[in-house]
Amino acid sequence: MISSSLYAVSPIDGRYYNTTKQLGEFFSEAALIKYRVFVEIEYFIALCQIPLPQLSDFDHSKFEALRNIYRDFKEEYVLEVKEIEKTTNHDVKAVEYFIKNRFDELGLAAHKEFIHFGLTSQDVNNTSIPYLLKEGLEKVINPEISSLISLLKNLANEWTNIPLLAHTHGQPASPTKLGKEILVFVERLEKQFEQLKAVPFSAKFGGATGNFNAHFVAYGNINWQDFGNNFVDNQLGLSRSQYTTQIEHYDNLAALFDALKRINTIILDLDRDMWTYISMNYFKQKIKAGEVGSSAMPHKVNPIDFENSEGNIGLANALLEHLSAKLPVSRLQRDLTDSTVLRNIGVPLAHTLIALKSTTRGLNKLLLNETEIYKDLENNWAVVAEAIQTILRRENYPNPYEALKALTRTNEGINAKTIGEFINTLEVSEDVKAELRVITPSNYTGIF
């Protein structure tokens, strides 16, 4: 049989499967089931630790056996949950029944009615999903962002002394340093990365409509708000929202998606700059044996990695935009629109991962073409006009800007010779002329 990935509707699970498969541990249907089981079991253990009167005799030595259910979560468990769901037509209830089956096997049937005690589905979903998102980001996405930033820092250091003709509005402008231009992206990414990591992973945990109604009516002497805060914040490592409806309000989730979108946009900006530098021949690309750039033109080595990254960022950001706009909006205490949308949070993260790896691969292929860079600088002596007119301003020379404008806006070529001749005509001291003569497009690069 031909590999099923060839028949996948989404390229995430088809063409790009090997690039994105590590995300399946966090964002697949199987992963969601596992994280739900994790929350349900840890919640049961927390109830035992209060303890509720009916759980005071529960053998705490059994806790590890319960935890082993999600620690060693077998594929057969996933299939069992899905089989139960065919009857319940309810995914979270299917998880509850699955755990009750495990309690029966472990001889714990007397306590199994305290599985999912007092909870609504969203108490499980709105803890499971931020938990798996937290782990997916921290274990997969964030390390890729960190690696990209580190690579850019290394390139900036390697190219720190390479002068570069800048371009504003597509026109030659005051020269810069290649290393400094890379540091622009380093700074932007680092700032946004810190904002991404600072967003709390908020969770809803408070019963049917957020008030612990069922918990309180059954055990009115227990401070359920303190219990919920301790369970979510300390045991799960999330941040419990204090006042909710049936669902988490998702404001912090929207902030997280917006932060990730900004990071993607910066990478897209980097992609386009690198693509343009390659088209200007400032960079060549390492050639991989057997690789084809064009089906018709044998000479081509296309900047496909940067293009691939840009395309995937477009898809990722479109989905992130929808998630951040849609999720915080729900009718009254709850509608179901968040449920189906949340099942797709792995999709923009997969496109983001593809983009991160593509950009990294493209950067690692770059070969600096210093000959072309210096040639472009030498062909654009007009850019030193800013330097000359600024020094003339300092010397109180009459109309320096206009004098340089008249020189540099002619159709005749401006080069070292014409600039030198212009300097000779200036009515300034020989010391000032000497100062002007040492300025070249290659050394007029500022402080960086």
Short mmCIF file of C-alpha atoms in Angstrom, two decimals:
data_model
loop_
_atom_site.label_atom_id
_atom_site.label_comp_id
_atom_site.label_asym_id
_atom_site.label_seq_id
_atom_site.Cartn_x
_atom_site.Cartn_y
_atom_site.Cartn_z
CA MET A 1 0.00 0.00 0.00
CA ILE A 2 1.24 3.49 -0.84
CA SER A 3 2.11 5.60 2.21
CA SER A 4 -1.05 7.18 3.63
CA SER A 5 0.75 10.53 3.97
CA LEU A 6 0.49 10.86 0.19
CA TYR A 7 -3.27 10.98 0.59
CA ALA A 8 -3.31 13.51 3.45
CA VAL A 9 -5.55 16.49 2.76
CA SER A 10 -3.22 18.85 4.60
CA PRO A 11 0.46 19.08 3.56
CA ILE A 12 1.24 19.28 7.28
CA ASP A 13 0.40 15.57 7.49
CA GLY A 14 1.59 14.85 3.96
CA ARG A 15 4.48 16.62 2.25
CA TYR A 16 5.74 18.24 5.47
CA TYR A 17 5.01 15.34 7.81
CA ASN A 18 8.65 14.75 8.72
CA THR A 19 9.08 18.43 9.53
CA THR A 20 6.01 18.69 11.74
CA LYS A 21 5.51 15.20 13.18
CA GLN A 22 6.98 16.14 16.57
CA LEU A 23 3.97 18.41 17.11
CA GLY A 24 1.70 15.34 17.04
CA GLU A 25 2.80 14.66 20.61
CA PHE A 26 0.94 17.81 21.66
CA PHE A 27 -1.71 18.76 19.10
CA SER A 28 -3.12 15.52 17.69
CA GLU A 29 -6.41 13.92 18.70
CA ALA A 30 -4.44 11.25 20.57
CA ALA A 31 -2.49 13.93 22.42
CA LEU A 32 -5.64 15.78 23.47
CA ILE A 33 -7.09 12.55 24.83
CA LYS A 34 -3.89 11.87 26.77
CA TYR A 35 -3.82 15.37 28.28
CA ARG A 36 -7.47 15.06 29.28
CA VAL A 37 -6.67 11.79 31.05
CA PHE A 38 -3.74 13.54 32.74
CA VAL A 39 -5.97 16.34 34.07
CA GLU A 40 -8.72 13.95 35.24
CA ILE A 41 -6.26 11.73 37.12
CA GLU A 42 -4.38 14.61 38.73
CA TYR A 43 -7.73 16.13 39.75
CA PHE A 44 -8.81 12.85 41.38
CA ILE A 45 -5.49 12.71 43.26
CA ALA A 46 -6.00 16.33 44.40
CA LEU A 47 -9.42 15.42 45.78
CA CYS A 48 -7.82 12.57 47.71
CA GLN A 49 -5.27 14.98 49.15
CA ILE A 50 -7.91 17.33 50.61
CA PRO A 51 -9.18 14.68 51.50
CA LEU A 52 -12.87 14.45 50.73
CA PRO A 53 -14.47 12.32 53.45
CA GLN A 54 -15.37 9.56 51.01
CA LEU A 55 -11.78 9.48 49.74
CA SER A 56 -10.06 9.56 53.11
CA ASP A 57 -9.46 5.80 52.96
CA PHE A 58 -8.01 5.85 49.44
CA ASP A 59 -4.57 4.21 49.40
CA HIS A 60 -2.14 6.96 48.40
CA SER A 61 0.35 4.34 47.27
CA LYS A 62 -1.98 3.82 44.30
CA PHE A 63 -1.32 7.34 43.01
CA GLU A 64 1.65 6.23 40.92
CA ALA A 65 -0.36 3.42 39.34
CA LEU A 66 -2.95 6.02 38.34
CA ARG A 67 -0.27 8.33 36.93
CA ASN A 68 1.17 5.47 34.91
CA ILE A 69 -2.05 5.44 32.89
CA TYR A 70 -1.11 8.74 31.22
CA ARG A 71 2.64 8.27 31.51
CA ASP A 72 2.44 5.09 29.44
CA PHE A 73 -0.47 6.08 27.27
CA LYS A 74 -0.81 3.30 24.73
CA GLU A 75 -2.39 3.54 21.30
CA GLU A 76 -4.91 0.94 22.45
CA TYR A 77 -6.07 3.45 25.08
CA VAL A 78 -6.71 6.05 22.38
CA LEU A 79 -8.69 3.53 20.37
CA GLU A 80 -10.67 2.53 23.47
CA VAL A 81 -11.64 6.14 24.16
CA LYS A 82 -12.70 6.64 20.54
CA GLU A 83 -14.76 3.46 20.68
CA ILE A 84 -16.53 4.65 23.83
CA GLU A 85 -17.16 8.01 22.16
CA LYS A 86 -19.14 6.23 19.42
CA THR A 87 -21.73 5.52 22.10
CA THR A 88 -21.49 8.65 24.25
CA ASN A 89 -21.11 11.05 21.32
CA HIS A 90 -19.21 13.11 23.87
CA ASP A 91 -15.42 13.17 23.86
CA VAL A 92 -14.79 14.17 27.49
CA LYS A 93 -17.39 11.75 28.87
CA ALA A 94 -15.64 9.02 26.90
CA VAL A 95 -12.42 9.87 28.74
CA GLU A 96 -14.24 9.64 32.06
CA TYR A 97 -15.58 6.18 31.22
CA PHE A 98 -12.13 5.08 30.03
CA ILE A 99 -10.60 6.02 33.38
CA LYS A 100 -13.39 4.24 35.22
CA ASN A 101 -12.44 1.10 33.29
CA ARG A 102 -8.87 1.48 34.52
CA PHE A 103 -10.14 1.89 38.09
CA ASP A 104 -12.02 -1.38 37.71
CA GLU A 105 -8.81 -3.09 36.55
CA LEU A 106 -6.87 -1.65 39.50
CA GLY A 107 -9.48 -2.74 42.02
CA LEU A 108 -10.50 0.87 42.77
CA ALA A 109 -14.14 0.65 41.65
CA ALA A 110 -15.42 1.88 45.02
CA HIS A 111 -13.98 5.32 44.35
CA LYS A 112 -14.57 5.74 40.63
CA GLU A 113 -17.58 8.06 40.95
CA PHE A 114 -15.17 10.76 42.09
CA ILE A 115 -13.60 10.78 38.64
CA HIS A 116 -14.77 14.04 37.00
CA PHE A 117 -16.52 14.94 40.28
CA GLY A 118 -18.37 18.27 40.01
CA LEU A 119 -16.70 19.14 36.70
CA THR A 120 -17.99 20.21 33.34
CA SER A 121 -16.20 19.30 30.11
CA GLN A 122 -14.54 22.70 29.87
CA ASP A 123 -12.84 22.27 33.22
CA VAL A 124 -10.96 19.45 31.52
CA ASN A 125 -10.59 21.07 28.09
CA ASN A 126 -9.61 24.50 29.41
CA THR A 127 -6.82 22.97 31.46
CA SER A 128 -5.72 20.29 28.99
CA ILE A 129 -5.42 22.64 26.03
CA PRO A 130 -3.36 25.39 27.70
CA TYR A 131 -1.19 22.64 29.23
CA LEU A 132 -0.49 20.93 25.90
CA LEU A 133 0.01 24.32 24.24
CA LYS A 134 2.51 25.27 26.94
CA GLU A 135 4.42 22.03 26.45
CA GLY A 136 4.27 22.24 22.64
CA LEU A 137 5.68 25.76 22.64
CA GLU A 138 8.33 25.12 25.28
CA LYS A 139 9.53 21.84 23.80
CA VAL A 140 9.25 22.49 20.05
CA ILE A 141 8.46 26.03 18.89
CA ASN A 142 10.44 28.10 21.40
CA PRO A 143 13.69 26.14 20.90
CA GLU A 144 13.39 26.72 17.13
CA ILE A 145 12.94 30.45 17.70
CA SER A 146 15.93 30.46 20.06
CA SER A 147 18.04 28.59 17.51
CA LEU A 148 17.13 31.06 14.78
CA ILE A 149 18.08 34.00 17.00
CA SER A 150 21.40 32.34 17.88
CA LEU A 151 22.14 31.71 14.21
CA LEU A 152 21.41 35.35 13.38
CA LYS A 153 23.72 36.48 16.19
CA ASN A 154 26.51 34.30 14.82
CA LEU A 155 26.00 35.68 11.30
CA ALA A 156 25.93 39.25 12.63
CA ASN A 157 29.24 38.62 14.38
CA GLU A 158 30.73 37.00 11.27
CA TRP A 159 29.66 39.91 9.06
CA THR A 160 30.23 42.71 11.57
CA ASN A 161 32.83 44.50 9.42
CA ILE A 162 31.22 44.00 6.01
CA PRO A 163 30.13 47.40 4.58
CA LEU A 164 26.87 47.29 2.69
CA LEU A 165 25.09 49.72 0.42
CA ALA A 166 21.76 50.45 2.08
CA HIS A 167 18.58 50.94 0.08
CA THR A 168 15.67 53.13 1.16
CA HIS A 169 12.68 53.26 -1.17
CA GLY A 170 14.65 50.86 -3.35
CA GLN A 171 17.30 53.54 -4.00
CA PRO A 172 20.94 53.62 -2.87
CA ALA A 173 21.25 55.18 0.59
CA SER A 174 23.84 55.81 3.29
CA PRO A 175 25.98 52.68 3.66
CA THR A 176 25.61 50.41 6.65
CA LYS A 177 27.22 47.23 7.95
CA LEU A 178 25.80 43.82 7.10
CA GLY A 179 26.28 42.63 10.67
CA LYS A 180 24.30 45.58 12.00
CA GLU A 181 21.44 44.90 9.59
CA ILE A 182 21.23 41.34 10.92
CA LEU A 183 21.23 42.68 14.49
CA VAL A 184 18.11 44.65 13.61
CA PHE A 185 16.28 41.32 13.29
CA VAL A 186 17.97 39.91 16.39
CA GLU A 187 16.73 42.80 18.49
CA ARG A 188 13.21 42.65 17.08
CA LEU A 189 12.93 38.90 17.57
CA GLU A 190 14.37 38.93 21.09
CA LYS A 191 11.93 41.60 22.27
CA GLN A 192 8.90 39.83 20.83
CA PHE A 193 10.13 36.45 22.04
CA GLU A 194 10.27 37.77 25.59
CA GLN A 195 6.71 39.05 25.23
CA LEU A 196 5.60 35.65 23.93
CA LYS A 197 7.15 33.86 26.90
CA ALA A 198 5.63 36.34 29.35
CA VAL A 199 2.02 35.55 28.39
CA PRO A 200 0.41 33.34 31.08
CA PHE A 201 -1.21 30.06 30.09
CA SER A 202 -4.62 30.79 31.55
CA ALA A 203 -7.05 28.04 32.47
CA LYS A 204 -10.70 27.85 33.50
CA PHE A 205 -11.53 25.52 36.37
CA GLY A 206 -14.72 26.16 38.32
CA GLY A 207 -17.59 23.88 37.42
CA ALA A 208 -20.52 24.27 35.04
CA THR A 209 -20.61 28.08 34.92
CA GLY A 210 -17.47 28.94 36.82
CA ASN A 211 -18.92 29.17 40.36
CA PHE A 212 -18.09 25.69 41.75
CA ASN A 213 -21.86 25.17 42.16
CA ALA A 214 -21.75 21.37 42.37
CA HIS A 215 -18.63 21.32 44.52
CA PHE A 216 -20.08 23.81 46.98
CA VAL A 217 -23.48 22.17 47.31
CA ALA A 218 -21.83 18.83 48.09
CA TYR A 219 -19.05 20.09 50.37
CA GLY A 220 -19.86 23.62 51.52
CA ASN A 221 -17.14 23.60 54.17
CA ILE A 222 -14.29 23.42 51.62
CA ASN A 223 -12.78 26.57 50.10
CA TRP A 224 -13.09 25.48 46.49
CA GLN A 225 -11.59 28.65 45.09
CA ASP A 226 -8.38 28.01 47.01
CA PHE A 227 -8.49 24.38 45.92
CA GLY A 228 -8.91 25.38 42.26
CA ASN A 229 -6.10 27.91 42.45
CA ASN A 230 -3.75 25.41 44.05
CA PHE A 231 -4.65 22.67 41.59
CA VAL A 232 -4.31 24.78 38.46
CA ASP A 233 -1.47 27.10 39.48
CA ASN A 234 0.71 24.85 41.60
CA GLN A 235 -0.02 21.31 40.46
CA LEU A 236 -0.55 21.97 36.75
CA GLY A 237 1.70 25.02 36.46
CA LEU A 238 -0.94 27.12 34.68
CA SER A 239 -2.70 30.33 35.71
CA ARG A 240 -6.30 29.97 36.88
CA SER A 241 -8.74 32.68 35.79
CA GLN A 242 -10.78 33.67 38.85
CA TYR A 243 -14.07 34.74 37.27
CA THR A 244 -15.27 32.82 34.24
CA THR A 245 -18.36 31.55 32.49
CA GLN A 246 -18.43 27.89 31.48
CA ILE A 247 -15.31 28.52 29.43
CA GLU A 248 -11.99 30.31 29.72
CA HIS A 249 -12.27 33.81 28.28
CA TYR A 250 -9.17 33.19 26.12
CA ASP A 251 -7.84 36.74 26.32
CA ASN A 252 -4.33 35.58 27.21
CA LEU A 253 -4.53 32.89 24.56
CA ALA A 254 -5.33 35.64 22.05
CA ALA A 255 -2.36 37.64 23.34
CA LEU A 256 -0.12 34.61 22.89
CA PHE A 257 -1.28 34.06 19.31
CA ASP A 258 -0.80 37.77 18.55
CA ALA A 259 2.74 37.63 19.97
CA LEU A 260 3.54 34.59 17.85
CA LYS A 261 2.08 36.34 14.82
CA ARG A 262 4.42 39.31 15.38
CA ILE A 263 7.40 36.96 15.57
CA ASN A 264 6.30 35.36 12.32
CA THR A 265 5.95 38.76 10.67
CA ILE A 266 9.51 39.69 11.65
CA ILE A 267 10.76 36.42 10.17
CA LEU A 268 8.78 37.12 6.99
CA ASP A 269 10.47 40.53 6.81
CA LEU A 270 13.84 38.78 7.18
CA ASP A 271 12.90 36.29 4.46
CA ARG A 272 12.13 39.06 2.01
CA ASP A 273 15.36 40.92 2.76
CA MET A 274 17.45 37.79 2.31
CA TRP A 275 15.57 36.98 -0.91
CA THR A 276 16.31 40.48 -2.19
CA TYR A 277 20.00 40.34 -1.25
CA ILE A 278 20.26 37.04 -3.14
CA SER A 279 18.59 38.61 -6.18
CA MET A 280 21.15 41.47 -5.97
CA ASN A 281 23.92 38.86 -5.94
CA TYR A 282 25.12 39.97 -2.49
CA PHE A 283 24.76 36.33 -1.51
CA LYS A 284 25.21 33.14 -3.42
CA GLN A 285 23.81 29.84 -2.13
CA LYS A 286 25.47 26.57 -1.35
CA ILE A 287 24.64 24.01 -4.02
CA LYS A 288 23.41 20.61 -2.99
CA ALA A 289 24.38 17.78 -5.31
CA GLY A 290 21.46 16.62 -7.43
CA GLU A 291 19.20 19.52 -6.49
CA VAL A 292 17.36 21.26 -9.33
CA GLY A 293 16.54 24.97 -9.25
CA SER A 294 14.39 25.10 -12.37
CA SER A 295 12.87 22.45 -14.61
CA ALA A 296 13.83 24.54 -17.65
CA MET A 297 16.83 26.68 -16.68
CA PRO A 298 19.81 24.61 -15.50
CA HIS A 299 21.75 27.59 -14.14
CA LYS A 300 19.21 28.58 -11.47
CA VAL A 301 19.67 28.19 -7.72
CA ASN A 302 16.43 29.58 -6.35
CA PRO A 303 15.96 31.04 -2.83
CA ILE A 304 13.27 28.45 -2.19
CA ASP A 305 13.76 28.21 1.58
CA PHE A 306 12.95 31.86 2.14
CA GLU A 307 10.00 31.60 -0.23
CA ASN A 308 8.72 28.48 1.52
CA SER A 309 9.02 30.23 4.87
CA GLU A 310 7.16 33.30 3.63
CA GLY A 311 4.29 31.21 2.26
CA ASN A 312 3.90 29.20 5.44
CA ILE A 313 4.01 32.32 7.60
CA GLY A 314 1.14 33.71 5.55
CA LEU A 315 -0.93 30.63 6.35
CA ALA A 316 0.11 30.59 10.01
CA ASN A 317 -0.67 34.26 10.58
CA ALA A 318 -4.06 34.05 8.87
CA LEU A 319 -5.04 31.26 11.27
CA LEU A 320 -3.50 32.97 14.30
CA GLU A 321 -5.42 36.11 13.42
CA HIS A 322 -8.67 34.14 13.33
CA LEU A 323 -7.92 32.38 16.60
CA SER A 324 -7.10 35.58 18.47
CA ALA A 325 -10.18 37.36 17.11
CA LYS A 326 -12.67 34.50 17.52
CA LEU A 327 -11.80 32.77 20.78
CA PRO A 328 -12.49 35.64 23.22
CA VAL A 329 -16.06 35.96 21.86
CA SER A 330 -18.84 33.64 23.09
CA ARG A 331 -22.60 33.96 23.55
CA LEU A 332 -23.60 34.45 27.20
CA GLN A 333 -22.10 31.74 29.41
CA ARG A 334 -21.00 29.57 26.51
CA ASP A 335 -21.48 28.46 22.95
CA LEU A 336 -19.67 25.66 21.16
CA THR A 337 -17.71 27.69 18.60
CA ASP A 338 -14.55 27.70 20.68
CA SER A 339 -14.45 23.90 20.82
CA THR A 340 -14.02 23.24 17.11
CA VAL A 341 -11.65 26.19 16.72
CA LEU A 342 -9.38 25.04 19.56
CA ARG A 343 -8.89 21.69 17.83
CA ASN A 344 -6.95 23.60 15.16
CA ILE A 345 -4.37 25.42 17.27
CA GLY A 346 -1.70 22.97 16.14
CA VAL A 347 -2.21 23.96 12.50
CA PRO A 348 -0.72 27.49 12.64
CA LEU A 349 2.01 26.19 14.93
CA ALA A 350 2.87 23.56 12.32
CA HIS A 351 3.08 26.19 9.57
CA THR A 352 5.19 28.31 11.93
CA LEU A 353 7.52 25.38 12.54
CA ILE A 354 7.90 24.79 8.80
CA ALA A 355 8.71 28.47 8.34
CA LEU A 356 11.26 28.55 11.17
CA LYS A 357 13.09 25.53 9.81
CA SER A 358 12.96 26.86 6.24
CA THR A 359 14.42 30.23 7.23
CA THR A 360 17.14 28.53 9.25
CA ARG A 361 17.96 26.26 6.31
CA GLY A 362 18.09 29.24 3.95
CA LEU A 363 20.41 31.20 6.21
CA ASN A 364 22.75 28.22 6.48
CA LYS A 365 23.01 28.09 2.69
CA LEU A 366 24.17 31.69 2.28
CA LEU A 367 27.60 32.40 0.83
CA LEU A 368 28.73 36.01 1.14
CA ASN A 369 29.68 37.58 -2.21
CA GLU A 370 31.97 40.39 -1.04
CA THR A 371 33.10 41.17 -4.60
CA GLU A 372 29.57 42.15 -5.63
CA ILE A 373 28.95 44.05 -2.40
CA TYR A 374 32.08 46.17 -2.82
CA LYS A 375 31.39 46.70 -6.52
CA ASP A 376 27.94 48.07 -5.70
CA LEU A 377 29.44 50.42 -3.14
CA GLU A 378 32.05 51.62 -5.63
CA ASN A 379 29.35 52.25 -8.23
CA ASN A 380 27.41 54.50 -5.88
CA TRP A 381 29.71 57.29 -4.78
CA ALA A 382 26.73 59.63 -4.66
CA VAL A 383 25.89 58.22 -1.20
CA VAL A 384 28.81 60.11 0.37
CA ALA A 385 27.05 63.38 -0.52
CA GLU A 386 25.27 63.23 2.84
CA ALA A 387 28.61 63.05 4.63
CA ILE A 388 30.13 65.94 2.66
CA GLN A 389 27.16 68.28 3.04
CA THR A 390 26.94 67.53 6.78
CA ILE A 391 30.58 68.50 7.34
CA LEU A 392 30.06 71.62 5.22
CA ARG A 393 27.09 72.53 7.40
CA ARG A 394 29.37 72.18 10.39
CA GLU A 395 31.79 74.60 8.70
CA ASN A 396 28.95 77.06 8.00
CA TYR A 397 29.46 76.66 4.27
CA PRO A 398 26.73 78.42 2.22
CA ASN A 399 23.96 76.16 0.85
CA PRO A 400 25.84 72.84 1.16
CA TYR A 401 22.76 70.64 0.63
CA GLU A 402 21.89 72.44 -2.59
CA ALA A 403 25.46 72.21 -3.84
CA LEU A 404 25.55 68.44 -3.35
CA LYS A 405 22.07 68.06 -4.76
CA ALA A 406 23.16 69.78 -7.97
CA LEU A 407 26.20 67.51 -8.20
CA THR A 408 24.55 64.18 -7.49
CA ARG A 409 21.23 64.54 -9.34
CA THR A 410 22.79 64.74 -12.79
CA ASN A 411 22.59 61.89 -15.25
CA GLU A 412 26.37 61.76 -15.39
CA GLY A 413 28.10 59.12 -13.33
CA ILE A 414 29.31 60.05 -9.88
CA ASN A 415 32.55 58.35 -8.88
CA ALA A 416 35.63 58.90 -6.78
CA LYS A 417 37.07 61.22 -9.42
CA THR A 418 34.03 63.51 -9.69
CA ILE A 419 33.68 63.68 -5.92
CA GLY A 420 37.37 64.51 -5.60
CA GLU A 421 37.08 67.26 -8.20
CA PHE A 422 34.08 68.69 -6.39
CA ILE A 423 35.99 68.74 -3.10
CA ASN A 424 38.83 70.64 -4.80
CA THR A 425 36.40 73.44 -5.77
CA LEU A 426 35.19 74.00 -2.23
CA GLU A 427 36.28 77.15 -0.46
CA VAL A 428 37.27 75.46 2.79
CA SER A 429 40.58 74.83 4.51
CA GLU A 430 42.95 72.11 3.35
CA ASP A 431 42.35 70.29 6.63
CA VAL A 432 38.63 70.09 5.89
CA LYS A 433 39.31 68.99 2.31
CA ALA A 434 41.60 66.26 3.63
CA GLU A 435 38.82 65.17 6.00
CA LEU A 436 36.38 64.96 3.10
CA ARG A 437 38.75 63.09 0.78
CA VAL A 438 39.03 60.06 3.09
CA ILE A 439 35.28 59.45 3.03
CA THR A 440 34.32 56.55 0.76
CA PRO A 441 31.16 54.48 0.31
CA SER A 442 32.93 51.60 2.07
CA ASN A 443 33.93 53.51 5.22
CA TYR A 444 30.95 55.82 5.56
CA THR A 445 29.06 53.32 7.72
CA GLY A 446 28.40 55.11 11.00
CA ILE A 447 29.06 53.78 14.48
CA PHE A 448 28.09 50.11 14.03
#
